[in-house]
Short mmCIF file of C-alpha atoms in Angstrom, two decimals:
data_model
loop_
_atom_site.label_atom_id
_atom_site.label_comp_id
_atom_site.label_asym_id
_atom_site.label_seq_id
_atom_site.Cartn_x
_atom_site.Cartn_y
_atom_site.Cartn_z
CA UNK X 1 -10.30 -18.71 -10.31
CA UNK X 2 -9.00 -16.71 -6.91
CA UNK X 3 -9.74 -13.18 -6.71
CA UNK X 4 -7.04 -10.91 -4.98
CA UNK X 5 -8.53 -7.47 -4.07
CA UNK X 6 -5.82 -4.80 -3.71
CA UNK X 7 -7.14 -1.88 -1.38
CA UNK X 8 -4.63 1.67 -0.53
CA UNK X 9 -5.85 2.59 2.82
CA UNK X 10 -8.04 5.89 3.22
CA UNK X 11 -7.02 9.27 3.25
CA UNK X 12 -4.47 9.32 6.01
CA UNK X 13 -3.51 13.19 8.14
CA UNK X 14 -0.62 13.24 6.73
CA UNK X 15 -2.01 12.59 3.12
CA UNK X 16 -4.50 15.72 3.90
CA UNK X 17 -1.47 17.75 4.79
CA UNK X 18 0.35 16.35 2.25
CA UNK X 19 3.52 15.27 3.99
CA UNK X 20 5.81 12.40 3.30
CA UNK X 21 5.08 9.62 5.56
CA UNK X 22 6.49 6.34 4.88
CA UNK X 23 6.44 4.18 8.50
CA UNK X 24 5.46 7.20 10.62
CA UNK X 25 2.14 5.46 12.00
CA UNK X 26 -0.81 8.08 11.35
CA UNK X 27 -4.52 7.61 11.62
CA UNK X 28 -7.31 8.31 9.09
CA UNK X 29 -8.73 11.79 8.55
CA UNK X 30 -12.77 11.81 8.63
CA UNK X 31 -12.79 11.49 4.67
CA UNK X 32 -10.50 8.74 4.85
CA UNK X 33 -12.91 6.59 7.08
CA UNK X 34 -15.69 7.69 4.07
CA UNK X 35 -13.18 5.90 1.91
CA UNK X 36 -12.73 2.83 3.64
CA UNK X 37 -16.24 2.39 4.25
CA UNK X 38 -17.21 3.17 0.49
CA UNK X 39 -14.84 0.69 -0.50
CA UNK X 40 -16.41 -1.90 1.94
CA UNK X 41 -19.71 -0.99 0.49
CA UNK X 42 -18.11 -1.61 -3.45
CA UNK X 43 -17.05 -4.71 -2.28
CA UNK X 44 -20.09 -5.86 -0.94
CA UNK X 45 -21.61 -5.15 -4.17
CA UNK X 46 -19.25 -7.62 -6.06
CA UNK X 47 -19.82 -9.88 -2.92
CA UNK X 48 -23.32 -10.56 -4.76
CA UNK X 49 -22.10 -10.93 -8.43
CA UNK X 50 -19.62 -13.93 -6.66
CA UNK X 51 -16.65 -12.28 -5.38
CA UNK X 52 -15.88 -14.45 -2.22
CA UNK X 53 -13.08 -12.48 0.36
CA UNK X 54 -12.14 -15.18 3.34
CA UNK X 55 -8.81 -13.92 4.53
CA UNK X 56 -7.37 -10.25 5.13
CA UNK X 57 -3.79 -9.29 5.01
CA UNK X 58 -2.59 -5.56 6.23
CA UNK X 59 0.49 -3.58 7.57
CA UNK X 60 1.16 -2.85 10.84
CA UNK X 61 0.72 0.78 10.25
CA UNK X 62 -2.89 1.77 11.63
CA UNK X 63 -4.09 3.57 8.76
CA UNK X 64 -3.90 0.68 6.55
CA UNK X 65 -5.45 -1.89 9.85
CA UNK X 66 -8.34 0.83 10.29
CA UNK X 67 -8.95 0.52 6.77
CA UNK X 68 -9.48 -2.86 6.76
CA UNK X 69 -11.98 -2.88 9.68
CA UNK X 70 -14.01 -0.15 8.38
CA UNK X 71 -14.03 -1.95 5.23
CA UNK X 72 -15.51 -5.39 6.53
CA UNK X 73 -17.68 -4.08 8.66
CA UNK X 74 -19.52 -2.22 5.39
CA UNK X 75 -18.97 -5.58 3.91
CA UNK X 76 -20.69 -7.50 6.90
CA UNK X 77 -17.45 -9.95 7.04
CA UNK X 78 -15.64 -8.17 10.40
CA UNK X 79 -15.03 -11.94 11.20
CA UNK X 80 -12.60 -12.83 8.60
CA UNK X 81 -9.41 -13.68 9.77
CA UNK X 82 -6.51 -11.06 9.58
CA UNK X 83 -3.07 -11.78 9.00
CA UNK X 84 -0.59 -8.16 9.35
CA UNK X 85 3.06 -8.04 8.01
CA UNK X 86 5.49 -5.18 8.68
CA UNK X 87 6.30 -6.14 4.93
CA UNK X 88 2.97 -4.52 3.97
CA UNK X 89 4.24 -1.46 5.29
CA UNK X 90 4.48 2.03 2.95
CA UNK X 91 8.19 2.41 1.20
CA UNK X 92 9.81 3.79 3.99
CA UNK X 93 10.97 7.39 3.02
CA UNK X 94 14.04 8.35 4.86
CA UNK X 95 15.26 12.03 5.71
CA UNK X 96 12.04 12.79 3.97
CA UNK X 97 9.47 11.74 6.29
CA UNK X 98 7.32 14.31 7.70
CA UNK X 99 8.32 17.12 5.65
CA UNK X 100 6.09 18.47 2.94
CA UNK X 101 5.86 17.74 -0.43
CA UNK X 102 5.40 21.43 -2.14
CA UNK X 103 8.13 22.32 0.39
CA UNK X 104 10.11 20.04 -0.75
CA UNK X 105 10.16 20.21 -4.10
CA UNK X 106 10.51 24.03 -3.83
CA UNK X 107 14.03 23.77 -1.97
CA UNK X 108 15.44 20.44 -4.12
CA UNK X 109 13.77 20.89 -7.30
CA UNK X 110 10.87 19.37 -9.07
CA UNK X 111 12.96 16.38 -11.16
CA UNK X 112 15.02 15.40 -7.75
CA UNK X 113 11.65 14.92 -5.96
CA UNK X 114 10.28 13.23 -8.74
CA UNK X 115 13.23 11.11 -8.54
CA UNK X 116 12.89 10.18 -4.61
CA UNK X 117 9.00 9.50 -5.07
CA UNK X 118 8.75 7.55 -7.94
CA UNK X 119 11.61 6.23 -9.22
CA UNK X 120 12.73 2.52 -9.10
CA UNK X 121 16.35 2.63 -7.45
CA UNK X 122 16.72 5.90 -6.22
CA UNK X 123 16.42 6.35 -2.48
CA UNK X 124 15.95 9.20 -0.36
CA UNK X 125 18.89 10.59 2.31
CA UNK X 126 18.40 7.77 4.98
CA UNK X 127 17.68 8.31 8.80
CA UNK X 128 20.66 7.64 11.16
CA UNK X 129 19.39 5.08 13.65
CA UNK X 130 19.34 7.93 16.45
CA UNK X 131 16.73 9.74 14.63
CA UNK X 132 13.72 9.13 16.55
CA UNK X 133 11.92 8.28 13.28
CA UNK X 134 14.20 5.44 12.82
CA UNK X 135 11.68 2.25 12.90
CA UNK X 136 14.40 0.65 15.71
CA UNK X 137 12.76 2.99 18.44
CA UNK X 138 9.30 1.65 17.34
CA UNK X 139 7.74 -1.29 19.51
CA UNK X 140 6.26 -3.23 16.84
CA UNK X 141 9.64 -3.98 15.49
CA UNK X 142 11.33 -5.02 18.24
CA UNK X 143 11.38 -8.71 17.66
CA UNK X 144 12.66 -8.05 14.27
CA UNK X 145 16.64 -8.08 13.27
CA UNK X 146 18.35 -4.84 13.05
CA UNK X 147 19.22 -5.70 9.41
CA UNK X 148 15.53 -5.88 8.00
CA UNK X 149 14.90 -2.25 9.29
CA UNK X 150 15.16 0.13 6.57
CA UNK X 151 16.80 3.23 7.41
CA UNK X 152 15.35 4.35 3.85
CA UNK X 153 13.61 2.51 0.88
CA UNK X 154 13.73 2.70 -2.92
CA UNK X 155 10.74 0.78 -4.95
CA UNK X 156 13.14 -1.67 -6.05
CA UNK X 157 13.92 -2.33 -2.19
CA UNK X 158 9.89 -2.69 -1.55
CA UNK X 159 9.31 -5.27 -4.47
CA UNK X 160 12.20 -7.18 -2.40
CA UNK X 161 10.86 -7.53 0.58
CA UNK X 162 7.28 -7.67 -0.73
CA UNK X 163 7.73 -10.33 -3.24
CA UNK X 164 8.35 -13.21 -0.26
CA UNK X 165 5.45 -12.19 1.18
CA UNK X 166 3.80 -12.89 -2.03
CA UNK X 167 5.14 -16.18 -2.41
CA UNK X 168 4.78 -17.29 1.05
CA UNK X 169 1.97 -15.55 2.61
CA UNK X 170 -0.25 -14.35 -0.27
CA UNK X 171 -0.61 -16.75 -2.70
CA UNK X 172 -0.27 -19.43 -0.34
CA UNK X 173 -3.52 -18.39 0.75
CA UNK X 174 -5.08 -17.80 -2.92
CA UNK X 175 -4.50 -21.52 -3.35
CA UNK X 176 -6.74 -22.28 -0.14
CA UNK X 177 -9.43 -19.58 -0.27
CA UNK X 178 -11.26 -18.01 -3.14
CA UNK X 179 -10.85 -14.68 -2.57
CA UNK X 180 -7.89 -12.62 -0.18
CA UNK X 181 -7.87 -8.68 0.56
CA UNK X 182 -4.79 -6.31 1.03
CA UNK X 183 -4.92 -3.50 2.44
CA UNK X 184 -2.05 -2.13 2.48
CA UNK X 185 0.11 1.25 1.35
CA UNK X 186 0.66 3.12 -2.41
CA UNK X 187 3.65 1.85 -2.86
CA UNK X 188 3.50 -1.68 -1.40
CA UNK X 189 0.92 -1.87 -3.79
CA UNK X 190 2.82 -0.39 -6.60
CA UNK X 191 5.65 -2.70 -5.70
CA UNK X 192 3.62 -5.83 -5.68
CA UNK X 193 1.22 -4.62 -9.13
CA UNK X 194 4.65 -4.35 -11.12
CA UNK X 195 5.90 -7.93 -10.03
CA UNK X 196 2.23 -9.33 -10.84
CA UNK X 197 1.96 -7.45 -14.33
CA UNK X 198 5.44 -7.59 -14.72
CA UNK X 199 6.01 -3.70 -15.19
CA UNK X 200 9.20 -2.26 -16.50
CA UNK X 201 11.22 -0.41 -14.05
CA UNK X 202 11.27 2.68 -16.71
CA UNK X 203 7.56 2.68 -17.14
CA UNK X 204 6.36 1.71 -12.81
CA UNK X 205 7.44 5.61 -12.26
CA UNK X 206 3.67 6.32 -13.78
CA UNK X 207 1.41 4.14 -11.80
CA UNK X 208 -0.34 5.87 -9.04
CA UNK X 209 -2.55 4.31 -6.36
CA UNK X 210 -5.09 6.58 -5.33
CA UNK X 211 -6.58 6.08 -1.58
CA UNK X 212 -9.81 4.07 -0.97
CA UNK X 213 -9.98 2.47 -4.60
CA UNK X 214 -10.35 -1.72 -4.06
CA UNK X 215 -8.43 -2.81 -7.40
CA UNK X 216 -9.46 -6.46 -8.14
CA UNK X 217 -7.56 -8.88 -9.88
CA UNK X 218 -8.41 -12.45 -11.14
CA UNK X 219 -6.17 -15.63 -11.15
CA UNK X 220 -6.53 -19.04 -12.93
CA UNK X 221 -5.62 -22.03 -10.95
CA UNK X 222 -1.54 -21.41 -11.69
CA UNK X 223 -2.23 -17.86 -10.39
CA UNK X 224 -1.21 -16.47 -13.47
CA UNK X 225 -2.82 -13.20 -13.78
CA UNK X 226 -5.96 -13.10 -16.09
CA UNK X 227 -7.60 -10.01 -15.63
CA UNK X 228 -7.57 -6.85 -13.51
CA UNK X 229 -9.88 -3.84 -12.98
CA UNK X 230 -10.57 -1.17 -10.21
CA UNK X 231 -13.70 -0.69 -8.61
CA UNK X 232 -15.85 2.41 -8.07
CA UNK X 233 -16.94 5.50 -10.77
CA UNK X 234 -14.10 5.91 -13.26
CA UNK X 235 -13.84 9.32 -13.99
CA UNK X 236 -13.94 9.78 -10.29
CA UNK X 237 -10.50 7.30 -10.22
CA UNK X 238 -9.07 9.77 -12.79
CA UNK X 239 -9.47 12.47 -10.43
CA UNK X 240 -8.25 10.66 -7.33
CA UNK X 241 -5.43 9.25 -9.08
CA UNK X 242 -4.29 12.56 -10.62
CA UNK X 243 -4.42 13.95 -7.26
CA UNK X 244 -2.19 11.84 -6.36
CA UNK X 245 0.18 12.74 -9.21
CA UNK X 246 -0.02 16.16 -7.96
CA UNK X 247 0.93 16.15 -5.02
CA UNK X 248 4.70 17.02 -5.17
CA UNK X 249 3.57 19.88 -7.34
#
């Protein structure tokens, strides 16, 4: 039975000052790191009751890469092997990125926000590709075609470029190794949690994935989905993830 361990990357700046972010490559705060290595340490606990990680997948975004190495070096496995994916990457957020949530809910309203952060096929106002935060002016993309760049994402745009990666990358290696990580981005997560529970598009708009929780789910040999649990102190989950909730305002 392959375990796949799902793991939001620690608090990020731009989480702390609550702005949108999306692909705008931003480092960990302080608590953040605390989160990464508290999840490294939760792992290593399961580590001894048989959970067996040999392979990491991340982004390319360094939030979600520091993450990971903070995280297996608590576990005492920095020596897996690490496999990153620009589809990994947060749902990029157009126009929005960098402005502030409050803020922006205050000028457009609290159910058009709502609508632009969580729901399934609703985009944000896109970038023009002469906006400097336009992923084409960003090196780790160069060798990729234009046509993959998003100049703004939806969730149902995220589950399609995350659900090859799935197939190909993913559970190719869940059918070699007991046990893969991802660390990866809320809503890469969220995309990839509705394909594997097989979430309505009405009902996705209420999962939230709060930072730093390692969210472990178990396989049988078909990798159909069996069982799935996150790790850590529940009621403080319940807070983190109705942080999250808040955050718009």
């Amino acid at each position: 039975m392959p375990d796949l361990v799902l793991l939001r990357h620690g608090e990020s700046t731009w989480n702390a000052q609550n702005l949108f972010t999306g692909w705008t490559d931003v480092d960990l705060t302080t608590k953040g790191e605390d989160e990464a290595r508290q999840a490294g340490a939760l792992l290593a606990a399961e580590q001894r009751n048989g959970l067996d990680l040999r392979v990491v997948h991340t982004s390319v975004l360094t939030r979600a890469v520091r993450t990971a190495n903070l995280a297996l070096d608590e576990l005492g496995r920095s020596w897996l092997p690490v496999r990153r994916h620009w589809r990994l990457n947060e749902r990029h957020y157009g126009a929005l990125q960098g402005l502030n949530k409050k803020e922006t809910t205050a000028k457009f309203g609290e159910a058009q926000v709502k609508v632009w952060r969580r729901s399934y096929d609703t985009p944000p106002l896109p970038l023009t590709p002469d906006d400097e935060r336009h992923p084409v002016h960003d090196d780790r993309y160069r060798d990729l075609p234009r046509s993959v760049l998003p100049d703004t994402e939806c969730l149902a745009d995220v589950v399609v470029r995350m659900v090859p990666y799935w197939e190909d990358d993913i559970a190719a290696d869940l059918r070699v190794f007991p046990g893969v990580l991802v660390v990866a981005h809320g809503n890469s997560i969220r995309a990839l949690v509705k394909y594997l529970k097989g979430i309505p598009d009405d009902e996705i708009v209420g999962l939230e994935v709060p930072t730093g929780v390692p969210w472990w789910f178990r396989f049988d040999d078909d990798l159909e989905l069996v069982d799935d649990r996150q790790l850590g102190d529940p009621e403080a989950i319940r807070v983190a993830t109705e942080a999250v909730a808040r955050q718009a305002g």
